[in-house]
PDB file of C-alpha atoms in Angstrom:
ATOM      1  CA  UNK J   1     182.321 128.887 110.208  1.00 52.00           C
ATOM      2  CA  UNK J   2     181.313 131.961 112.604  1.00 51.00           C
ATOM      3  CA  UNK J   3     178.941 132.971 109.746  1.00 50.00           C
ATOM      4  CA  UNK J   4     177.828 129.611 109.203  1.00 54.00           C
ATOM      5  CA  UNK J   5     176.750 129.799 112.987  1.00 55.00           C
ATOM      6  CA  UNK J   6     175.196 132.818 112.859  1.00 55.00           C
ATOM      7  CA  UNK J   7     172.831 131.527 110.283  1.00 48.00           C
ATOM      8  CA  UNK J   8     172.369 128.120 111.765  1.00 59.00           C
ATOM      9  CA  UNK J   9     170.898 129.985 114.709  1.00 54.00           C
ATOM     10  CA  UNK J  10     168.919 132.528 112.825  1.00 58.00           C
ATOM     11  CA  UNK J  11     167.226 129.442 111.302  1.00 57.00           C
ATOM     12  CA  UNK J  12     166.324 127.833 114.390  1.00 57.00           C
ATOM     13  CA  UNK J  13     165.112 130.884 115.783  1.00 51.00           C
ATOM     14  CA  UNK J  14     162.673 131.898 112.830  1.00 54.00           C
ATOM     15  CA  UNK J  15     161.917 128.271 112.976  1.00 48.00           C
ATOM     16  CA  UNK J  16     160.576 128.686 116.770  1.00 51.00           C
ATOM     17  CA  UNK J  17     158.799 131.673 115.764  1.00 51.00           C
ATOM     18  CA  UNK J  18     157.049 130.274 113.017  1.00 49.00           C
ATOM     19  CA  UNK J  19     156.148 127.155 115.572  1.00 49.00           C
ATOM     20  CA  UNK J  20     154.864 129.759 118.054  1.00 48.00           C
ATOM     21  CA  UNK J  21     152.921 131.690 115.835  1.00 51.00           C
ATOM     22  CA  UNK J  22     151.184 128.367 114.428  1.00 43.00           C
ATOM     23  CA  UNK J  23     150.403 127.093 117.994  1.00 44.00           C
ATOM     24  CA  UNK J  24     149.016 130.549 118.792  1.00 43.00           C
ATOM     25  CA  UNK J  25     146.790 130.547 115.686  1.00 47.00           C
ATOM     26  CA  UNK J  26     145.779 127.165 116.683  1.00 39.00           C
ATOM     27  CA  UNK J  27     144.658 128.458 120.314  1.00 45.00           C
ATOM     28  CA  UNK J  28     142.875 130.959 119.178  1.00 48.00           C
ATOM     29  CA  UNK J  29     141.076 129.184 116.071  1.00 47.00           C
ATOM     30  CA  UNK J  30     137.527 128.037 117.497  1.00 46.00           C
ATOM     31  CA  UNK J  31     136.901 124.294 117.751  1.00 51.00           C
ATOM     32  CA  UNK J  32     135.996 122.290 115.363  1.00 55.00           C
ATOM     33  CA  UNK J  33     131.949 121.424 115.309  1.00 53.00           C
ATOM     34  CA  UNK J  34     131.510 117.463 115.592  1.00 60.00           C
ATOM     35  CA  UNK J  35     128.383 116.103 113.787  1.00 61.00           C
ATOM     36  CA  UNK J  36     127.473 114.734 117.109  1.00 63.00           C
ATOM     37  CA  UNK J  37     127.360 118.492 118.440  1.00 68.00           C
ATOM     38  CA  UNK J  38     125.018 118.878 115.649  1.00 79.00           C
ATOM     39  CA  UNK J  39     122.473 115.752 116.001  1.00 83.00           C
ATOM     40  CA  UNK J  40     122.327 112.851 118.243  1.00 87.00           C
ATOM     41  CA  UNK J  41     119.531 109.997 117.925  1.00 88.00           C
ATOM     42  CA  UNK J  42     117.641 109.705 120.982  1.00 92.00           C
ATOM     43  CA  UNK J  43     114.993 106.947 120.714  1.00 92.00           C
ATOM     44  CA  UNK J  44     112.510 105.463 118.637  1.00 90.00           C
ATOM     45  CA  UNK J  45     108.971 105.425 119.314  1.00 88.00           C
ATOM     46  CA  UNK J  46     105.516 104.670 117.494  1.00 81.00           C
ATOM     47  CA  UNK J  47     106.873 101.996 115.122  1.00 80.00           C
ATOM     48  CA  UNK J  48     104.537 100.403 113.170  1.00 80.00           C
ATOM     49  CA  UNK J  49     104.690  97.877 110.318  1.00 80.00           C
ATOM     50  CA  UNK J  50     106.084  99.911 107.678  1.00 85.00           C
ATOM     51  CA  UNK J  51     107.179 103.027 109.420  1.00 90.00           C
ATOM     52  CA  UNK J  52     109.102 104.161 112.830  1.00 94.00           C
ATOM     53  CA  UNK J  53     109.344 107.871 114.121  1.00 95.00           C
ATOM     54  CA  UNK J  54     112.999 108.401 115.381  1.00 94.00           C
ATOM     55  CA  UNK J  55     113.366 111.335 118.362  1.00 95.00           C
ATOM     56  CA  UNK J  56     116.687 113.259 118.167  1.00 94.00           C
ATOM     57  CA  UNK J  57     118.394 116.258 119.342  1.00 93.00           C
ATOM     58  CA  UNK J  58     119.373 118.849 116.790  1.00 92.00           C
ATOM     59  CA  UNK J  59     121.339 121.098 118.744  1.00 86.00           C
ATOM     60  CA  UNK J  60     119.105 122.438 121.235  1.00 85.00           C
ATOM     61  CA  UNK J  61     115.885 121.433 119.985  1.00 91.00           C
ATOM     62  CA  UNK J  62     114.194 118.022 119.579  1.00 94.00           C
ATOM     63  CA  UNK J  63     113.227 117.189 116.116  1.00 95.00           C
ATOM     64  CA  UNK J  64     111.303 113.676 115.017  1.00 95.00           C
ATOM     65  CA  UNK J  65     111.467 112.077 112.046  1.00 96.00           C
ATOM     66  CA  UNK J  66     109.383 109.289 110.380  1.00 95.00           C
ATOM     67  CA  UNK J  67     111.613 106.679 108.937  1.00 95.00           C
ATOM     68  CA  UNK J  68     110.806 103.761 106.482  1.00 93.00           C
ATOM     69  CA  UNK J  69     111.209 100.234 108.231  1.00 90.00           C
ATOM     70  CA  UNK J  70     114.218  98.506 106.200  1.00 86.00           C
ATOM     71  CA  UNK J  71     115.153  95.953 105.039  1.00 80.00           C
ATOM     72  CA  UNK J  72     111.121  96.445 103.895  1.00 76.00           C
ATOM     73  CA  UNK J  73     109.528  93.357 102.526  1.00 81.00           C
ATOM     74  CA  UNK J  74     106.472  92.543 101.018  1.00 81.00           C
ATOM     75  CA  UNK J  75     103.307  91.908 103.351  1.00 82.00           C
ATOM     76  CA  UNK J  76     100.838  89.999 101.633  1.00 81.00           C
ATOM     77  CA  UNK J  77      97.654  90.333 103.863  1.00 84.00           C
ATOM     78  CA  UNK J  78      98.615  94.466 104.226  1.00 79.00           C
ATOM     79  CA  UNK J  79      98.624  94.076 100.184  1.00 81.00           C
ATOM     80  CA  UNK J  80      95.149  92.144 100.169  1.00 83.00           C
ATOM     81  CA  UNK J  81      93.423  94.476 102.525  1.00 86.00           C
ATOM     82  CA  UNK J  82      94.815  97.828 101.250  1.00 82.00           C
ATOM     83  CA  UNK J  83      93.785  96.890  97.844  1.00 86.00           C
ATOM     84  CA  UNK J  84      90.567  94.894  98.686  1.00 90.00           C
ATOM     85  CA  UNK J  85      91.168  91.553  97.218  1.00 87.00           C
ATOM     86  CA  UNK J  86      90.127  88.347  98.068  1.00 88.00           C
ATOM     87  CA  UNK J  87      92.255  86.311 100.340  1.00 86.00           C
ATOM     88  CA  UNK J  88      92.787  83.581  97.323  1.00 87.00           C
ATOM     89  CA  UNK J  89      94.207  86.390  95.190  1.00 88.00           C
ATOM     90  CA  UNK J  90      97.658  85.896  94.511  1.00 86.00           C
ATOM     91  CA  UNK J  91     100.147  89.075  93.486  1.00 86.00           C
ATOM     92  CA  UNK J  92     102.304  88.855  90.011  1.00 89.00           C
ATOM     93  CA  UNK J  93     105.921  89.677  90.722  1.00 87.00           C
ATOM     94  CA  UNK J  94     105.325  93.001  89.247  1.00 89.00           C
ATOM     95  CA  UNK J  95     102.645  93.730  91.515  1.00 86.00           C
ATOM     96  CA  UNK J  96     105.180  92.967  94.373  1.00 83.00           C
ATOM     97  CA  UNK J  97     107.668  95.070  92.934  1.00 85.00           C
ATOM     98  CA  UNK J  98     105.532  97.987  92.518  1.00 84.00           C
ATOM     99  CA  UNK J  99     104.121  97.468  96.443  1.00 81.00           C
ATOM    100  CA  UNK J 100     107.472  97.519  97.894  1.00 78.00           C
ATOM    101  CA  UNK J 101     108.328 101.000  95.528  1.00 82.00           C
ATOM    102  CA  UNK J 102     105.820 103.010  96.266  1.00 82.00           C
ATOM    103  CA  UNK J 103     106.856 102.753 100.038  1.00 83.00           C
ATOM    104  CA  UNK J 104     110.666 103.323  99.204  1.00 88.00           C
ATOM    105  CA  UNK J 105     110.331 106.260  96.423  1.00 91.00           C
ATOM    106  CA  UNK J 106     107.551 107.293  98.897  1.00 92.00           C
ATOM    107  CA  UNK J 107     109.267 107.567 102.020  1.00 94.00           C
ATOM    108  CA  UNK J 108     110.988 110.534 101.715  1.00 97.00           C
ATOM    109  CA  UNK J 109     109.478 113.921 101.658  1.00 97.00           C
ATOM    110  CA  UNK J 110     110.492 117.437 100.311  1.00 98.00           C
ATOM    111  CA  UNK J 111     111.848 118.788 103.547  1.00 98.00           C
ATOM    112  CA  UNK J 112     114.283 115.706 104.206  1.00 97.00           C
ATOM    113  CA  UNK J 113     115.475 115.533 100.398  1.00 97.00           C
ATOM    114  CA  UNK J 114     116.335 119.256 100.261  1.00 98.00           C
ATOM    115  CA  UNK J 115     117.903 118.934 103.583  1.00 96.00           C
ATOM    116  CA  UNK J 116     120.124 116.033 101.984  1.00 95.00           C
ATOM    117  CA  UNK J 117     120.625 117.607  98.931  1.00 96.00           C
ATOM    118  CA  UNK J 118     122.056 120.852 100.654  1.00 95.00           C
ATOM    119  CA  UNK J 119     124.456 119.025 102.941  1.00 92.00           C
ATOM    120  CA  UNK J 120     125.742 116.617 100.275  1.00 92.00           C
ATOM    121  CA  UNK J 121     126.644 119.428  97.726  1.00 91.00           C
ATOM    122  CA  UNK J 122     127.741 121.428 100.155  1.00 87.00           C
ATOM    123  CA  UNK J 123     130.859 119.244 100.848  1.00 82.00           C
ATOM    124  CA  UNK J 124     129.347 118.236 104.402  1.00 80.00           C
ATOM    125  CA  UNK J 125     129.311 114.552 104.877  1.00 71.00           C
ATOM    126  CA  UNK J 126     128.283 112.586 108.078  1.00 70.00           C
ATOM    127  CA  UNK J 127     124.897 113.711 108.460  1.00 79.00           C
ATOM    128  CA  UNK J 128     123.026 110.678 107.808  1.00 81.00           C
ATOM    129  CA  UNK J 129     119.876 112.145 109.331  1.00 88.00           C
ATOM    130  CA  UNK J 130     118.455 112.683 106.000  1.00 93.00           C
ATOM    131  CA  UNK J 131     118.039 110.040 103.371  1.00 94.00           C
ATOM    132  CA  UNK J 132     115.841 108.446 101.221  1.00 94.00           C
ATOM    133  CA  UNK J 133     114.108 106.637 103.900  1.00 94.00           C
ATOM    134  CA  UNK J 134     113.421 109.637 106.031  1.00 95.00           C
ATOM    135  CA  UNK J 135     110.569 112.003 105.993  1.00 96.00           C
ATOM    136  CA  UNK J 136     110.431 115.735 108.125  1.00 97.00           C
ATOM    137  CA  UNK J 137     107.351 117.351 109.062  1.00 96.00           C
ATOM    138  CA  UNK J 138     107.239 121.289 108.445  1.00 96.00           C
ATOM    139  CA  UNK J 139     106.929 121.672 112.186  1.00 96.00           C
ATOM    140  CA  UNK J 140     110.747 120.253 112.395  1.00 96.00           C
ATOM    141  CA  UNK J 141     111.660 121.818 109.173  1.00 97.00           C
ATOM    142  CA  UNK J 142     111.118 125.348 110.941  1.00 96.00           C
ATOM    143  CA  UNK J 143     113.034 124.014 114.032  1.00 95.00           C
ATOM    144  CA  UNK J 144     116.410 122.912 112.055  1.00 95.00           C
ATOM    145  CA  UNK J 145     116.075 126.092 109.956  1.00 96.00           C
ATOM    146  CA  UNK J 146     115.958 128.464 113.089  1.00 95.00           C
ATOM    147  CA  UNK J 147     118.603 126.770 115.050  1.00 92.00           C
ATOM    148  CA  UNK J 148     120.861 125.954 112.298  1.00 92.00           C
ATOM    149  CA  UNK J 149     120.478 128.242 109.133  1.00 96.00           C
ATOM    150  CA  UNK J 150     120.157 131.924 108.452  1.00 97.00           C
ATOM    151  CA  UNK J 151     117.371 133.458 105.598  1.00 97.00           C
ATOM    152  CA  UNK J 152     119.384 135.073 102.901  1.00 97.00           C
ATOM    153  CA  UNK J 153     116.703 135.814 100.926  1.00 97.00           C
ATOM    154  CA  UNK J 154     112.908 136.190 100.591  1.00 96.00           C
ATOM    155  CA  UNK J 155     110.817 136.694  97.266  1.00 94.00           C
ATOM    156  CA  UNK J 156     107.034 137.597  97.287  1.00 93.00           C
ATOM    157  CA  UNK J 157     105.232 135.998  94.626  1.00 92.00           C
ATOM    158  CA  UNK J 158     102.733 136.732  92.482  1.00 85.00           C
ATOM    159  CA  UNK J 159     100.145 134.832  90.215  1.00 76.00           C
ATOM    160  CA  UNK J 160     101.623 134.532  86.935  1.00 69.00           C
ATOM    161  CA  UNK J 161     104.722 136.821  87.491  1.00 69.00           C
ATOM    162  CA  UNK J 162     108.091 134.855  87.875  1.00 68.00           C
ATOM    163  CA  UNK J 163     110.405 136.596  90.340  1.00 72.00           C
ATOM    164  CA  UNK J 164     112.575 139.109  88.739  1.00 68.00           C
ATOM    165  CA  UNK J 165     115.074 138.999  91.391  1.00 74.00           C
ATOM    166  CA  UNK J 166     117.979 136.144  90.967  1.00 89.00           C
ATOM    167  CA  UNK J 167     117.748 133.379  93.535  1.00 95.00           C
ATOM    168  CA  UNK J 168     120.889 133.283  95.471  1.00 96.00           C
ATOM    169  CA  UNK J 169     122.703 129.752  94.885  1.00 96.00           C
ATOM    170  CA  UNK J 170     123.299 126.528  97.030  1.00 97.00           C
ATOM    171  CA  UNK J 171     120.464 127.539  99.234  1.00 98.00           C
ATOM    172  CA  UNK J 172     117.278 125.646 100.489  1.00 98.00           C
ATOM    173  CA  UNK J 173     114.086 127.167  99.317  1.00 98.00           C
ATOM    174  CA  UNK J 174     110.951 127.278 101.501  1.00 98.00           C
ATOM    175  CA  UNK J 175     107.522 127.841 100.125  1.00 97.00           C
ATOM    176  CA  UNK J 176     104.845 129.146 102.179  1.00 97.00           C
ATOM    177  CA  UNK J 177     101.323 130.051 101.192  1.00 94.00           C
ATOM    178  CA  UNK J 178      99.330 132.619 102.834  1.00 90.00           C
ATOM    179  CA  UNK J 179      97.532 130.083 105.676  1.00 89.00           C
ATOM    180  CA  UNK J 180     100.797 127.583 105.792  1.00 88.00           C
ATOM    181  CA  UNK J 181     104.148 127.790 106.189  1.00 88.00           C
ATOM    182  CA  UNK J 182     106.474 125.347 104.506  1.00 95.00           C
ATOM    183  CA  UNK J 183     104.490 123.680 102.361  1.00 97.00           C
ATOM    184  CA  UNK J 184     106.890 122.822 100.079  1.00 98.00           C
ATOM    185  CA  UNK J 185     111.047 123.151 100.128  1.00 98.00           C
ATOM    186  CA  UNK J 186     113.471 122.756  97.281  1.00 98.00           C
ATOM    187  CA  UNK J 187     117.292 122.654  97.321  1.00 98.00           C
ATOM    188  CA  UNK J 188     118.369 125.078  94.744  1.00 98.00           C
ATOM    189  CA  UNK J 189     122.065 125.896  92.904  1.00 97.00           C
ATOM    190  CA  UNK J 190     123.249 127.423  89.861  1.00 95.00           C
ATOM    191  CA  UNK J 191     120.025 127.240  87.849  1.00 95.00           C
ATOM    192  CA  UNK J 192     118.925 123.932  89.020  1.00 97.00           C
ATOM    193  CA  UNK J 193     115.827 123.263  91.369  1.00 98.00           C
ATOM    194  CA  UNK J 194     115.941 119.755  93.271  1.00 98.00           C
ATOM    195  CA  UNK J 195     112.546 118.947  94.168  1.00 98.00           C
ATOM    196  CA  UNK J 196     110.661 116.024  95.861  1.00 97.00           C
ATOM    197  CA  UNK J 197     107.043 116.222  95.073  1.00 97.00           C
ATOM    198  CA  UNK J 198     104.826 114.284  97.438  1.00 93.00           C
ATOM    199  CA  UNK J 199     105.333 110.397  96.876  1.00 91.00           C
ATOM    200  CA  UNK J 200     107.035 110.832  93.334  1.00 94.00           C
ATOM    201  CA  UNK J 201     110.577 110.028  92.432  1.00 95.00           C
ATOM    202  CA  UNK J 202     112.755 113.222  93.103  1.00 97.00           C
ATOM    203  CA  UNK J 203     113.164 115.457  89.987  1.00 97.00           C
ATOM    204  CA  UNK J 204     115.133 118.307  88.897  1.00 98.00           C
ATOM    205  CA  UNK J 205     113.569 121.658  87.003  1.00 97.00           C
ATOM    206  CA  UNK J 206     115.455 124.678  85.451  1.00 95.00           C
ATOM    207  CA  UNK J 207     112.413 126.874  85.657  1.00 93.00           C
ATOM    208  CA  UNK J 208     110.979 127.852  88.894  1.00 94.00           C
ATOM    209  CA  UNK J 209     107.226 128.430  87.231  1.00 92.00           C
ATOM    210  CA  UNK J 210     107.168 124.658  86.578  1.00 94.00           C
ATOM    211  CA  UNK J 211     107.287 124.086  90.319  1.00 96.00           C
ATOM    212  CA  UNK J 212     104.696 127.274  91.186  1.00 94.00           C
ATOM    213  CA  UNK J 213     102.246 125.471  89.065  1.00 93.00           C
ATOM    214  CA  UNK J 214     102.412 122.749  91.599  1.00 95.00           C
ATOM    215  CA  UNK J 215     102.291 124.360  94.553  1.00 95.00           C
ATOM    216  CA  UNK J 216     100.129 127.333  92.884  1.00 93.00           C
ATOM    217  CA  UNK J 217      99.042 129.107  96.416  1.00 93.00           C
ATOM    218  CA  UNK J 218     102.717 129.797  97.443  1.00 95.00           C
ATOM    219  CA  UNK J 219     103.176 133.505  98.248  1.00 95.00           C
ATOM    220  CA  UNK J 220     106.537 133.739  99.694  1.00 95.00           C
ATOM    221  CA  UNK J 221     109.647 131.949  98.944  1.00 96.00           C
ATOM    222  CA  UNK J 222     112.720 132.206 101.635  1.00 97.00           C
ATOM    223  CA  UNK J 223     115.849 131.229 100.800  1.00 98.00           C
ATOM    224  CA  UNK J 224     118.174 129.812 103.700  1.00 98.00           C
ATOM    225  CA  UNK J 225     121.820 128.951 104.125  1.00 97.00           C
ATOM    226  CA  UNK J 226     123.920 127.391 107.033  1.00 94.00           C
ATOM    227  CA  UNK J 227     125.011 129.978 109.309  1.00 93.00           C
ATOM    228  CA  UNK J 228     128.383 131.481 108.618  1.00 89.00           C
ATOM    229  CA  UNK J 229     129.264 130.629 112.285  1.00 85.00           C
ATOM    230  CA  UNK J 230     128.460 126.981 111.649  1.00 83.00           C
ATOM    231  CA  UNK J 231     130.267 126.600 108.380  1.00 80.00           C
ATOM    232  CA  UNK J 232     133.171 128.140 109.622  1.00 80.00           C
ATOM    233  CA  UNK J 233     133.352 125.160 112.019  1.00 76.00           C
ATOM    234  CA  UNK J 234     132.771 122.403 109.868  1.00 70.00           C
TER     235      UNK J 234
END
């Protein structure tokens, strides 16, 4: 009986020590980062028939996205005017579909798409700021990368020469020319490049040179990943 009592007391002591240890670890662990800490939608402005601007706080910066008005409906007067058609013209169903498709596919640009792909493929859900209806200007991509990401690689691009150095996987690749920064961006993972070229639908590539043919004035490609300190809190 004495032995059982000693074992019981020892077990209780061990459990208490484990509990205290876990409590101490929890106190020392950095607090989880909420998505509200990353970004908050502030307001909208410059609303037009098809698009509106969304002002957001991204960490300590203010960024602006251009968003497609949804639900997006067919506007006969705009269609006739933009296509220089007579007011008596009656568009076919196919023409209406092409009209709507043009706005829906073209609403997202390369920067919004690369950010969307990065967060989704990194298993970070909940950041709805970047989607198929959103466009992000180069100025604001630069702000987002500066506050939230870190550069992990830089490649110098020479005409007709494919970079010999392997590219770090799960990164946002930012293409810059001699005259302008962030002329294009793609998401790269395990040999596949996810690119949104202008108003065209997203496309995947297995060869970087195929993308460089489209952005032939590229001189530098920078690879970015979310800062380790931020990743640890998500």
